[in-house]
CSV table of N, CA, C and O in Angstrom, one decimal:
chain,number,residue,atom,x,y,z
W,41,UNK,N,1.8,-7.8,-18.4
W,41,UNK,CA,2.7,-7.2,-17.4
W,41,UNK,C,2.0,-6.0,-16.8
W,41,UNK,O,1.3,-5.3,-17.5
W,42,UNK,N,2.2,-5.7,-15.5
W,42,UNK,CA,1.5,-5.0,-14.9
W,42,UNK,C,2.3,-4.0,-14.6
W,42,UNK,O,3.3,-4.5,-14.1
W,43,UNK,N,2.3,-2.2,-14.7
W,43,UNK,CA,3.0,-1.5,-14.1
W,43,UNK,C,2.3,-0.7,-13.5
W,43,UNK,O,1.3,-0.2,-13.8
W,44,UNK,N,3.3,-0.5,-12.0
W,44,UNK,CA,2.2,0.4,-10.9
W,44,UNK,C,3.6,1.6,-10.7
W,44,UNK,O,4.8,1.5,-10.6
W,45,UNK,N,2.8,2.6,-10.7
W,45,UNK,CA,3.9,3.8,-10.2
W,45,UNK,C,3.1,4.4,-9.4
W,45,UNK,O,1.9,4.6,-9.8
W,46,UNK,N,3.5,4.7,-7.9
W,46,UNK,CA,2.9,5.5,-6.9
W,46,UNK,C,3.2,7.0,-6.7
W,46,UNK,O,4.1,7.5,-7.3
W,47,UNK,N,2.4,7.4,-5.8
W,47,UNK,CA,2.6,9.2,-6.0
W,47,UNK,C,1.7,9.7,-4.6
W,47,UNK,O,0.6,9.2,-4.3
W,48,UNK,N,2.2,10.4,-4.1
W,48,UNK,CA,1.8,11.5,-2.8
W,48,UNK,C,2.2,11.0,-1.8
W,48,UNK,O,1.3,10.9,-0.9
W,49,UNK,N,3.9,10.6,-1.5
W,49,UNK,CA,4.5,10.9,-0.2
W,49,UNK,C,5.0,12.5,-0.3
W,49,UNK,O,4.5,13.5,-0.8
W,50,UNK,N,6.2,12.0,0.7
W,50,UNK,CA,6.6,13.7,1.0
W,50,UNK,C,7.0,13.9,2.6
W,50,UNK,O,7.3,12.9,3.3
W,51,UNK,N,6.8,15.4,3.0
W,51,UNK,CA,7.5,15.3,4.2
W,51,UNK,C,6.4,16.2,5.5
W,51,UNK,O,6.1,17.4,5.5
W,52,UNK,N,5.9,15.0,6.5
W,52,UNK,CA,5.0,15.8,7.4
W,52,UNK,C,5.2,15.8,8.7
W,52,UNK,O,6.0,15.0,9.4
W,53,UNK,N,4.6,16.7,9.1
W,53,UNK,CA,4.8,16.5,10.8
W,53,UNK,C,3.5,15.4,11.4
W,53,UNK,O,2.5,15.1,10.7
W,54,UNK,N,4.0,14.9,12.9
W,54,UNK,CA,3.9,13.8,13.2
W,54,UNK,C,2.1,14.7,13.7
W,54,UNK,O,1.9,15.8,14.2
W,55,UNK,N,1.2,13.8,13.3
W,55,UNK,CA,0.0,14.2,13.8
W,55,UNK,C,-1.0,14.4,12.3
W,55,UNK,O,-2.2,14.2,12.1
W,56,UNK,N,0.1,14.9,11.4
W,56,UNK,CA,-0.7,15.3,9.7
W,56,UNK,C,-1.1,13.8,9.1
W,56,UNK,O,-0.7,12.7,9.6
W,57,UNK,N,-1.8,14.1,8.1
W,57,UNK,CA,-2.2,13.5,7.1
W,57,UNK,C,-1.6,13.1,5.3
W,57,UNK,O,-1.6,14.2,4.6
W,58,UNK,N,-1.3,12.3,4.7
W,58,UNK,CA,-0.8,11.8,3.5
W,58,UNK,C,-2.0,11.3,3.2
W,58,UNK,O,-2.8,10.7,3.8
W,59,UNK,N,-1.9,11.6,1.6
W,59,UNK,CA,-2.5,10.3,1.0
W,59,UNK,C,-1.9,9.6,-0.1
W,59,UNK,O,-2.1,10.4,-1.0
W,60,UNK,N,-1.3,8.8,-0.4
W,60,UNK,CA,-0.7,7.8,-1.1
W,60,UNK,C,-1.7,7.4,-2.3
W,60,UNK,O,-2.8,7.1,-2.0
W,61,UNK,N,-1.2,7.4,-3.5
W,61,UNK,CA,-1.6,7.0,-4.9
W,61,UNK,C,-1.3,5.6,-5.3
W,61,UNK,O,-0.3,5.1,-4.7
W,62,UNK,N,-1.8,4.8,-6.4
W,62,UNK,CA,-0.5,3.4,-6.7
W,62,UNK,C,-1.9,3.5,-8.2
W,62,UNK,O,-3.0,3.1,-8.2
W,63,UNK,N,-1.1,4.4,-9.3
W,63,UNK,CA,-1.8,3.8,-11.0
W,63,UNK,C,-1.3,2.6,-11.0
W,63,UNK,O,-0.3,2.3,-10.3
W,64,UNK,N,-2.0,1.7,-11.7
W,64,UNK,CA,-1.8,0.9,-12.3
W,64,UNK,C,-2.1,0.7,-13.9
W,64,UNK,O,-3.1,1.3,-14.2
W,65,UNK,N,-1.6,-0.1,-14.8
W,65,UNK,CA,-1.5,-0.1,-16.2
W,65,UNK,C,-1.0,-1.3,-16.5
W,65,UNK,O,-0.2,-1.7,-15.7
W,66,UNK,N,-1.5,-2.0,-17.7
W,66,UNK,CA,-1.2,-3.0,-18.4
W,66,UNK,C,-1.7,-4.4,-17.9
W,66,UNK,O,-1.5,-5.4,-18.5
W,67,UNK,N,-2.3,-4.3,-17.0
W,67,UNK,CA,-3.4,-5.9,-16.6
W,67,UNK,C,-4.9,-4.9,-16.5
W,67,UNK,O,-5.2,-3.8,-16.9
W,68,UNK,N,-6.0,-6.3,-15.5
W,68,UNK,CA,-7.2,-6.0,-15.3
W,68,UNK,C,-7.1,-6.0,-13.6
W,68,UNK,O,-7.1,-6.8,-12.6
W,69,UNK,N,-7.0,-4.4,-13.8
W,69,UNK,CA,-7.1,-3.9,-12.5
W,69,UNK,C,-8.1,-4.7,-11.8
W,69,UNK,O,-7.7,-5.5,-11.0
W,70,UNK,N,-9.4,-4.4,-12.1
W,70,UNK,CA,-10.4,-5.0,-11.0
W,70,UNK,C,-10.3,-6.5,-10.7
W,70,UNK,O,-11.2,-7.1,-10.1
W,71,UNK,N,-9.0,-7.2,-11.0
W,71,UNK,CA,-9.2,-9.0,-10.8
W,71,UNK,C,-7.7,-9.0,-10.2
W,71,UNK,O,-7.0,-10.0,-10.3
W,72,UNK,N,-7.0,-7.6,-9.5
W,72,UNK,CA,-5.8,-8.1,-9.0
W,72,UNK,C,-5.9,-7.9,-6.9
W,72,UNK,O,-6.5,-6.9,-6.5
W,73,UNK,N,-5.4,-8.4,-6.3
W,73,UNK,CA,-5.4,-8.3,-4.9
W,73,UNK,C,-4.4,-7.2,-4.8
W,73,UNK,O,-3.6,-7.6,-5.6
W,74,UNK,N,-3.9,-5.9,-4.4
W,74,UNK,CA,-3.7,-5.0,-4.4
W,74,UNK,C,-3.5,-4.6,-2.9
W,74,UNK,O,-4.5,-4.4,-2.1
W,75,UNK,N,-1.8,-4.5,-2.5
W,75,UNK,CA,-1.1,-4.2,-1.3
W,75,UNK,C,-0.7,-2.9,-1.2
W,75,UNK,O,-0.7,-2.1,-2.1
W,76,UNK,N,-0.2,-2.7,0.4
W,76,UNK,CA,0.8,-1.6,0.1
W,76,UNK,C,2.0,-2.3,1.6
W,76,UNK,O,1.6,-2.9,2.6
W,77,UNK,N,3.1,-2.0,1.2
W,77,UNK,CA,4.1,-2.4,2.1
W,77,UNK,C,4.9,-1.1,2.5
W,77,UNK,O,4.3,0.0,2.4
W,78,UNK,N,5.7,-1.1,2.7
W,78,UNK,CA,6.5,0.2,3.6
W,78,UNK,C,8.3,-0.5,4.3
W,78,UNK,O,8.4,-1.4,5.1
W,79,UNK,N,9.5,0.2,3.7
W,79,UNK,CA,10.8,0.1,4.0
W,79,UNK,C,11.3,0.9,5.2
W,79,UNK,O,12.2,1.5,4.6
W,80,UNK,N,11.3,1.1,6.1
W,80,UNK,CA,12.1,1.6,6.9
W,80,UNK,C,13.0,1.6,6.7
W,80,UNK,O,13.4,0.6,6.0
W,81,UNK,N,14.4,2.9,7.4
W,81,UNK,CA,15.5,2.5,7.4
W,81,UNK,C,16.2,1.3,7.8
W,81,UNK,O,16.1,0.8,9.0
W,82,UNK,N,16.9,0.7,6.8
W,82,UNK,CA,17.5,-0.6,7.7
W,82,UNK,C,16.1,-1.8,8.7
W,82,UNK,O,15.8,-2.4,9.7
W,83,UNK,N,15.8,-1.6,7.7
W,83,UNK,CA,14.4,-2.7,8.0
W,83,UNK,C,14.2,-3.6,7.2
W,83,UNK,O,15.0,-3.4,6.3
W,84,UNK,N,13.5,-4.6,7.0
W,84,UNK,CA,13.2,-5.1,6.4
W,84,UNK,C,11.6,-4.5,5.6
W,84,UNK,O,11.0,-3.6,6.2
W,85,UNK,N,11.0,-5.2,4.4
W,85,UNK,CA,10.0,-4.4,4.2
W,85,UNK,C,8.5,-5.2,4.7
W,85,UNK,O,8.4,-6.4,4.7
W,86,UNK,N,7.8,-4.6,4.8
W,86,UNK,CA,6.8,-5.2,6.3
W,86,UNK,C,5.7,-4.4,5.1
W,86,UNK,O,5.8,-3.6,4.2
W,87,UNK,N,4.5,-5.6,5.9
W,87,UNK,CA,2.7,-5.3,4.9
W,87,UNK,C,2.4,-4.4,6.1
W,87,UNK,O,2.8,-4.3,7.3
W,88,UNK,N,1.3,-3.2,4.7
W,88,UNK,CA,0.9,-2.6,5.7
W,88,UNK,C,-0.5,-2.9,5.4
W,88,UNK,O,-1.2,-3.3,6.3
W,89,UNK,N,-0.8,-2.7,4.3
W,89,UNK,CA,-2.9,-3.0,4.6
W,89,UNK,C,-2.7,-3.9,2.9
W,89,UNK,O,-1.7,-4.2,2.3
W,90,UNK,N,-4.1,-4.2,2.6
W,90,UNK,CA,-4.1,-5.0,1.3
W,90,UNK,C,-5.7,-5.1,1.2
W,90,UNK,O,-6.5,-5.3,2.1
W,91,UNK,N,-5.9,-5.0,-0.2
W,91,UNK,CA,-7.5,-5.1,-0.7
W,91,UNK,C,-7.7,-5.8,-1.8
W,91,UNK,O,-7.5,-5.3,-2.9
W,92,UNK,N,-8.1,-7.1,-1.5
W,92,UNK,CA,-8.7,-7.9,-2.3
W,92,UNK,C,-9.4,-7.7,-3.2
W,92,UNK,O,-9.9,-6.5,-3.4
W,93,UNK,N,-9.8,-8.9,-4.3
W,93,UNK,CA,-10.7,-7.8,-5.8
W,93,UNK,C,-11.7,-8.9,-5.5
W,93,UNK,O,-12.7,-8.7,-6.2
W,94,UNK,N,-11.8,-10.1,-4.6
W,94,UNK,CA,-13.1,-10.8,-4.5
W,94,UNK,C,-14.0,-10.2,-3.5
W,94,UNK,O,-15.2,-10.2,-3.7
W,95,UNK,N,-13.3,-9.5,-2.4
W,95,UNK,CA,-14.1,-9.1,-1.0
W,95,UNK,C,-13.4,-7.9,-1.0
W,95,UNK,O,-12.4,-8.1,-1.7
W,96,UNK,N,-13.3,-6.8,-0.7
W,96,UNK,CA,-13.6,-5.3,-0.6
W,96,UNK,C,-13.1,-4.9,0.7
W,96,UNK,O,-12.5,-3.8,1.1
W,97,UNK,N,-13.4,-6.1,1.4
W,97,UNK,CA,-12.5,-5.8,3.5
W,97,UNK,C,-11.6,-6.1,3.2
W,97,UNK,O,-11.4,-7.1,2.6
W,98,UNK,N,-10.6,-4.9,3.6
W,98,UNK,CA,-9.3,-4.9,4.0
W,98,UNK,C,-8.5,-5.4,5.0
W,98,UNK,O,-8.9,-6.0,5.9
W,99,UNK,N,-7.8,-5.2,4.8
W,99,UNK,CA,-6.7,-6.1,6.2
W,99,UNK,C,-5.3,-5.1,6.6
W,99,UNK,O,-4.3,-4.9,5.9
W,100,UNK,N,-5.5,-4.7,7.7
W,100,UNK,CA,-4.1,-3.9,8.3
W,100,UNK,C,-3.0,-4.8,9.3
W,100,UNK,O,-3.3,-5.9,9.8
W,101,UNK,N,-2.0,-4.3,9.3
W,101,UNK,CA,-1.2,-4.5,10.3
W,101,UNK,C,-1.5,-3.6,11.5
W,101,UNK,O,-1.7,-2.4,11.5
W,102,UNK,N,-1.5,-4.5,12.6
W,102,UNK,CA,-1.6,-4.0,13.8
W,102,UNK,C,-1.3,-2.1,14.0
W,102,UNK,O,-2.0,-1.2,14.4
W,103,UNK,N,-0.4,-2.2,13.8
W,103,UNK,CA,0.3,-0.9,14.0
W,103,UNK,C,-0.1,0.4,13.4
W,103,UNK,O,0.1,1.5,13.8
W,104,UNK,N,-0.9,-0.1,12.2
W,104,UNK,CA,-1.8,1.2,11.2
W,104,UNK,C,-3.3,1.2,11.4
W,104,UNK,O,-4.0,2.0,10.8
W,105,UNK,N,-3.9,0.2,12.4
W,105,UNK,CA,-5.5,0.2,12.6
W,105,UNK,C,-5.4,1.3,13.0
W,105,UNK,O,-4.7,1.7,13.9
W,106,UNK,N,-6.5,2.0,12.2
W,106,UNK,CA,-7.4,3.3,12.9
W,106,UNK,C,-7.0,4.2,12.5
W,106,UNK,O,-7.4,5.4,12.7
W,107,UNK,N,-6.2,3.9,11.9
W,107,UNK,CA,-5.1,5.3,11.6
W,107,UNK,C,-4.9,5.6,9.7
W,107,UNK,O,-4.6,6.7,9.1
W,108,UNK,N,-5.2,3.9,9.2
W,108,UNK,CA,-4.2,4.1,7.4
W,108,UNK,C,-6.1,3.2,6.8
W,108,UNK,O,-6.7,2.3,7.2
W,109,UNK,N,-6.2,4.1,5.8
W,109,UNK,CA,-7.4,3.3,5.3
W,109,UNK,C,-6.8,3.0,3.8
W,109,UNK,O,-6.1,3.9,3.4
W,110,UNK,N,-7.0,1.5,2.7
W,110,UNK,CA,-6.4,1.5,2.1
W,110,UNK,C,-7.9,1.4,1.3
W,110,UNK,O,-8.8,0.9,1.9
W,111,UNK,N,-7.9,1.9,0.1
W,111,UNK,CA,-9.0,1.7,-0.9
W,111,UNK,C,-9.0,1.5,-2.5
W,111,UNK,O,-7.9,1.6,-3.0
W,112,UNK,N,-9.7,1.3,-2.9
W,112,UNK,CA,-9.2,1.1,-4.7
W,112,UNK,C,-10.3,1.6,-5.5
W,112,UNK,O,-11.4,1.4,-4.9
W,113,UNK,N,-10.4,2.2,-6.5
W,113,UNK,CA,-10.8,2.8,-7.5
W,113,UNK,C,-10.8,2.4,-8.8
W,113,UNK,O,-10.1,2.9,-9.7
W,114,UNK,N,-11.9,1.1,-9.0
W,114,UNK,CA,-11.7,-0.1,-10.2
W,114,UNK,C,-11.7,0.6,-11.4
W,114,UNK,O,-11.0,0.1,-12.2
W,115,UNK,N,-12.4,1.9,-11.8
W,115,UNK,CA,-13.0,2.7,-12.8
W,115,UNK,C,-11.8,3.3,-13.2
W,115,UNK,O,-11.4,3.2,-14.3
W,116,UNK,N,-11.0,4.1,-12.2
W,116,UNK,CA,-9.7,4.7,-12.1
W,116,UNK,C,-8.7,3.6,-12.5
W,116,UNK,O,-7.7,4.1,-13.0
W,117,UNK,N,-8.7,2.2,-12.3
W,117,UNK,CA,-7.5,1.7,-11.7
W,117,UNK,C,-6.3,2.3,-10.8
W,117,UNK,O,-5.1,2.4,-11.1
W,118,UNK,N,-6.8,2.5,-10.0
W,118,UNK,CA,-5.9,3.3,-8.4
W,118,UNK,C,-6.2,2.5,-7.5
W,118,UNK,O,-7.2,1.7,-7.5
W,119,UNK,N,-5.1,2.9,-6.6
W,119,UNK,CA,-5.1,2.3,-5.2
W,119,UNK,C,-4.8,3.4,-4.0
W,119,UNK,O,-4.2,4.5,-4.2
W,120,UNK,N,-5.1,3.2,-3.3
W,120,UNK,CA,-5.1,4.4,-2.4
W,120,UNK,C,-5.1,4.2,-0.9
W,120,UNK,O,-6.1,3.6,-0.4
W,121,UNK,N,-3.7,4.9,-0.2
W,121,UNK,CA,-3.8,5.0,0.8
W,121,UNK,C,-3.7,6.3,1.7
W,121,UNK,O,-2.9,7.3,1.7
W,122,UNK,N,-4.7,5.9,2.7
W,122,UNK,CA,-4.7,7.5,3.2
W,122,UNK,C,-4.0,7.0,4.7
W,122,UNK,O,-3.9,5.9,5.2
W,123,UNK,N,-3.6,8.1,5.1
W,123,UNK,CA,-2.9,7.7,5.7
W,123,UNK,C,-3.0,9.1,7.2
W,123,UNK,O,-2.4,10.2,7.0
W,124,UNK,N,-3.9,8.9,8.6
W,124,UNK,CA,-3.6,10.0,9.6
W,124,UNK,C,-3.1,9.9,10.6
W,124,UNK,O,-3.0,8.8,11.2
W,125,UNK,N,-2.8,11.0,11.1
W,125,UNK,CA,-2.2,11.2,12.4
W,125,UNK,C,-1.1,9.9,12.4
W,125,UNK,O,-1.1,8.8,12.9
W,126,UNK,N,0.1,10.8,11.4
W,126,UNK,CA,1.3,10.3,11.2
W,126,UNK,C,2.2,10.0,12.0
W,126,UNK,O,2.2,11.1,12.5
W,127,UNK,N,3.2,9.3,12.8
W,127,UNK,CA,3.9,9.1,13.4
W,127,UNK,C,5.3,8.7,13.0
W,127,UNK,O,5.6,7.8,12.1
W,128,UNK,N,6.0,9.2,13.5
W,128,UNK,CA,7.4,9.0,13.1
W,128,UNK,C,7.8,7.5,12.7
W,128,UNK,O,8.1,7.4,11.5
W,129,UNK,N,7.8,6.7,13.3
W,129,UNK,CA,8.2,5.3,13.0
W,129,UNK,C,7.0,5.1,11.7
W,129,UNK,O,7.0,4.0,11.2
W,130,UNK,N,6.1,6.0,11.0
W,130,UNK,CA,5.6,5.5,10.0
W,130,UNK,C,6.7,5.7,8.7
W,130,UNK,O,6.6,5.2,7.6
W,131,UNK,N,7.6,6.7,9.0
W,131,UNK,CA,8.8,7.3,8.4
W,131,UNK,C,9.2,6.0,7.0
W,131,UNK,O,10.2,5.4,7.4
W,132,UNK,N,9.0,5.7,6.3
W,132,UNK,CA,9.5,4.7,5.4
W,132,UNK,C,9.4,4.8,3.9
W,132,UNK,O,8.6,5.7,3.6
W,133,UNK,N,9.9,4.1,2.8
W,133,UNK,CA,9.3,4.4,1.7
W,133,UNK,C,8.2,2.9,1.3
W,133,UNK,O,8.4,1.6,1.4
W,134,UNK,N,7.4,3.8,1.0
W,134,UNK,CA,6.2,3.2,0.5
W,134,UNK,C,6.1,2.4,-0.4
W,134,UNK,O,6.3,2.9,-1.5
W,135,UNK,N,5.7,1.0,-0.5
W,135,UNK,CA,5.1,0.9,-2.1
W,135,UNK,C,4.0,-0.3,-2.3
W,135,UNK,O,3.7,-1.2,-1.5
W,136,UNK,N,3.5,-0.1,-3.4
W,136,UNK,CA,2.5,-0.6,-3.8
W,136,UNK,C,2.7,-1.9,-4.5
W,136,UNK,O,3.8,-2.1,-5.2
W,137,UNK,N,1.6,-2.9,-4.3
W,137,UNK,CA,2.2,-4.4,-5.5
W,137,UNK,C,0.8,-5.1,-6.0
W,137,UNK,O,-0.3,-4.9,-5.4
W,138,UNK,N,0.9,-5.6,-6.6
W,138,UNK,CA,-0.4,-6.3,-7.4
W,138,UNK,C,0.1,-8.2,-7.4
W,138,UNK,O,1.2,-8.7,-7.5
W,139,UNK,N,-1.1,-8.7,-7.2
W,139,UNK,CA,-1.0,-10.4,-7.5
W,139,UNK,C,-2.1,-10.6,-7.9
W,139,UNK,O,-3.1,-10.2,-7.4
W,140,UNK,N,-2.1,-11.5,-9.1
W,140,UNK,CA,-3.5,-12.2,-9.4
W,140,UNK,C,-4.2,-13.3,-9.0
W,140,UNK,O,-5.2,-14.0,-9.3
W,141,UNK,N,-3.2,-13.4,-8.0
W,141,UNK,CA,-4.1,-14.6,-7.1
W,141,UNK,C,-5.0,-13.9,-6.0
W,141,UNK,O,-4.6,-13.0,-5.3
W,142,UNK,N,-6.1,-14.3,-6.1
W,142,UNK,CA,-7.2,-13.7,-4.6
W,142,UNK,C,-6.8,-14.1,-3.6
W,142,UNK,O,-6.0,-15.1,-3.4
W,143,UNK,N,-7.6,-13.0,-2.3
W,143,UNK,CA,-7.4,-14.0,-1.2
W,143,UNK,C,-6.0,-12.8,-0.4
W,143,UNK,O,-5.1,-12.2,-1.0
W,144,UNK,N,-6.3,-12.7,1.0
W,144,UNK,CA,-5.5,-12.1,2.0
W,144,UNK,C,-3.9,-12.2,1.8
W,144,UNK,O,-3.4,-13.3,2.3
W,145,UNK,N,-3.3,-11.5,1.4
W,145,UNK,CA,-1.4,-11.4,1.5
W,145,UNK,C,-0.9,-10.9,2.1
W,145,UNK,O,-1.2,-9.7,1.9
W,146,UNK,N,-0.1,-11.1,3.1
W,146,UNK,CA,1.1,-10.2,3.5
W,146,UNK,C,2.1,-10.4,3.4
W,146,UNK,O,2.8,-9.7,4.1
W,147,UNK,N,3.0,-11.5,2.6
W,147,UNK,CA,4.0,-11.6,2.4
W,147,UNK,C,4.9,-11.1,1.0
W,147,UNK,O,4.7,-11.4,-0.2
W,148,UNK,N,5.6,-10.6,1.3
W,148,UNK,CA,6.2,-9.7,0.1
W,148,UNK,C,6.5,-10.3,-1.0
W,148,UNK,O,6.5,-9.6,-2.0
W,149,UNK,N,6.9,-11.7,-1.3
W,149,UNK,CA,7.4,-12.9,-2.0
W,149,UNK,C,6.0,-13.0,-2.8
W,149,UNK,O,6.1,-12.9,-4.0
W,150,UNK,N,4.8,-13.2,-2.3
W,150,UNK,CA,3.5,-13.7,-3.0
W,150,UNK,C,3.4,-12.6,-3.8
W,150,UNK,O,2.4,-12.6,-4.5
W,151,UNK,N,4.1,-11.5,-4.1
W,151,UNK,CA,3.6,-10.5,-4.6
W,151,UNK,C,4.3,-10.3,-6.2
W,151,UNK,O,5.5,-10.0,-6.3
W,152,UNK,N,3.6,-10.5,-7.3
W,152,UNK,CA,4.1,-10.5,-8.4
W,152,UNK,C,4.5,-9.1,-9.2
W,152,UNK,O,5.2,-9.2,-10.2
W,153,UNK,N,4.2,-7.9,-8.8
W,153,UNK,CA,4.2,-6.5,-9.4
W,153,UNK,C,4.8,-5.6,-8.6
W,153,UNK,O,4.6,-6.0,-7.4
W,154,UNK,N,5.2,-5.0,-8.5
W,154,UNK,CA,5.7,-3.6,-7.6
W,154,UNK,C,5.8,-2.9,-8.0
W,154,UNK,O,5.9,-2.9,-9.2
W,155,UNK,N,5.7,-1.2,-7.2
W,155,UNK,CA,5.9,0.0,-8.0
W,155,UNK,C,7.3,0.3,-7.5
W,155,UNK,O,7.8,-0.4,-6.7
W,156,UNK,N,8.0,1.9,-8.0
W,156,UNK,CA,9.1,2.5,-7.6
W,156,UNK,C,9.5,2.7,-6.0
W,156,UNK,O,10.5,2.6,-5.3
W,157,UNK,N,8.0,2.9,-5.6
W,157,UNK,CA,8.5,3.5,-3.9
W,157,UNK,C,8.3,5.2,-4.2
W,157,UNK,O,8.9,6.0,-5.0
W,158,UNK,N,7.2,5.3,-3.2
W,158,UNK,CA,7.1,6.7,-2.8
W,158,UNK,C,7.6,7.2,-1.2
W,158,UNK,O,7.1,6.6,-0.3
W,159,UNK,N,8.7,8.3,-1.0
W,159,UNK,CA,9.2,8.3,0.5
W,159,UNK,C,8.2,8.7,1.2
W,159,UNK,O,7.3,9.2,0.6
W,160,UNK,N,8.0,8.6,2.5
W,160,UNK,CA,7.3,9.5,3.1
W,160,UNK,C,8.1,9.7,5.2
W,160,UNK,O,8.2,9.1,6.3
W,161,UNK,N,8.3,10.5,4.7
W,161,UNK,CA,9.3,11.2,6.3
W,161,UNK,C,8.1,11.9,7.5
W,161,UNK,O,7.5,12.9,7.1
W,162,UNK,N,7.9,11.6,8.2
W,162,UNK,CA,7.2,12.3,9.4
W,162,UNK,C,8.0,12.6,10.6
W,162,UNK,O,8.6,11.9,11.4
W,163,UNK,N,7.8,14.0,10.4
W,163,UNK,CA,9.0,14.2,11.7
W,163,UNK,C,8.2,15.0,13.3
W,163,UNK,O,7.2,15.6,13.5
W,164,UNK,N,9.4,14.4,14.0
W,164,UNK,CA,8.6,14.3,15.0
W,164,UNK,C,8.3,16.0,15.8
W,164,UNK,O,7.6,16.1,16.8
């Protein structure tokens, strides 16, 4: 069983910088495909980047290119997202998930682990 707890939202203005944490514990970190998704109010919850443990290239959603770099830290078991030049619609809570199947995910269903949700508010 895998548990991930994330850490470093909070509250910024639109233009700042976050960086987002996701420990993970109790599997083998380096053999899991490793997401981060994001809730908006009254939204549904939508992929935002994701990093495979076979290939190392990441994958964003349109809307975070250039802006959210996601990375992982096999040694640490961490996941990490940084996150600049915030914008308000990035306003959501956060969270992190693990699957042991390889291979590109964005769907929230394929995802076998989740953490709590970290908030993160960017105001305008």
């Amino acid at each position: 069983q895998v548990q991930l707890v994330e850490s470093g939202g909070g509250l910024v203005q639109a233009g700042g910088s976050l960086r987002l944490a996701c420990a993970a514990s109790g599997g083998t970190f380096s053999r899991l495909t490793m997401g981060w998704f994001r809730q908006g109010p009254e939204k549904e919850r939508e992929f935002v980047a994701v990093i495979t443990w076979i290939s190392s290239t990441p994958s964003y959603v349109r809307s975070v290119k250039g802006r959210f770099t996601i990375s992982r830290d096999d040694a640490k078991n961490t996941l990490y997202l940084q996150m600049n030049n915030l914008k308000p619609d990035d306003t959501a809570v956060y969270y992190c998930a693990a699957r042991r199947t390889p291979g590109v995910a964005t769907t929230p269903a394929t995802y076998e682990y989740w953490g709590q949700g970290t908030q993160v508010t960017v105001s305008a």
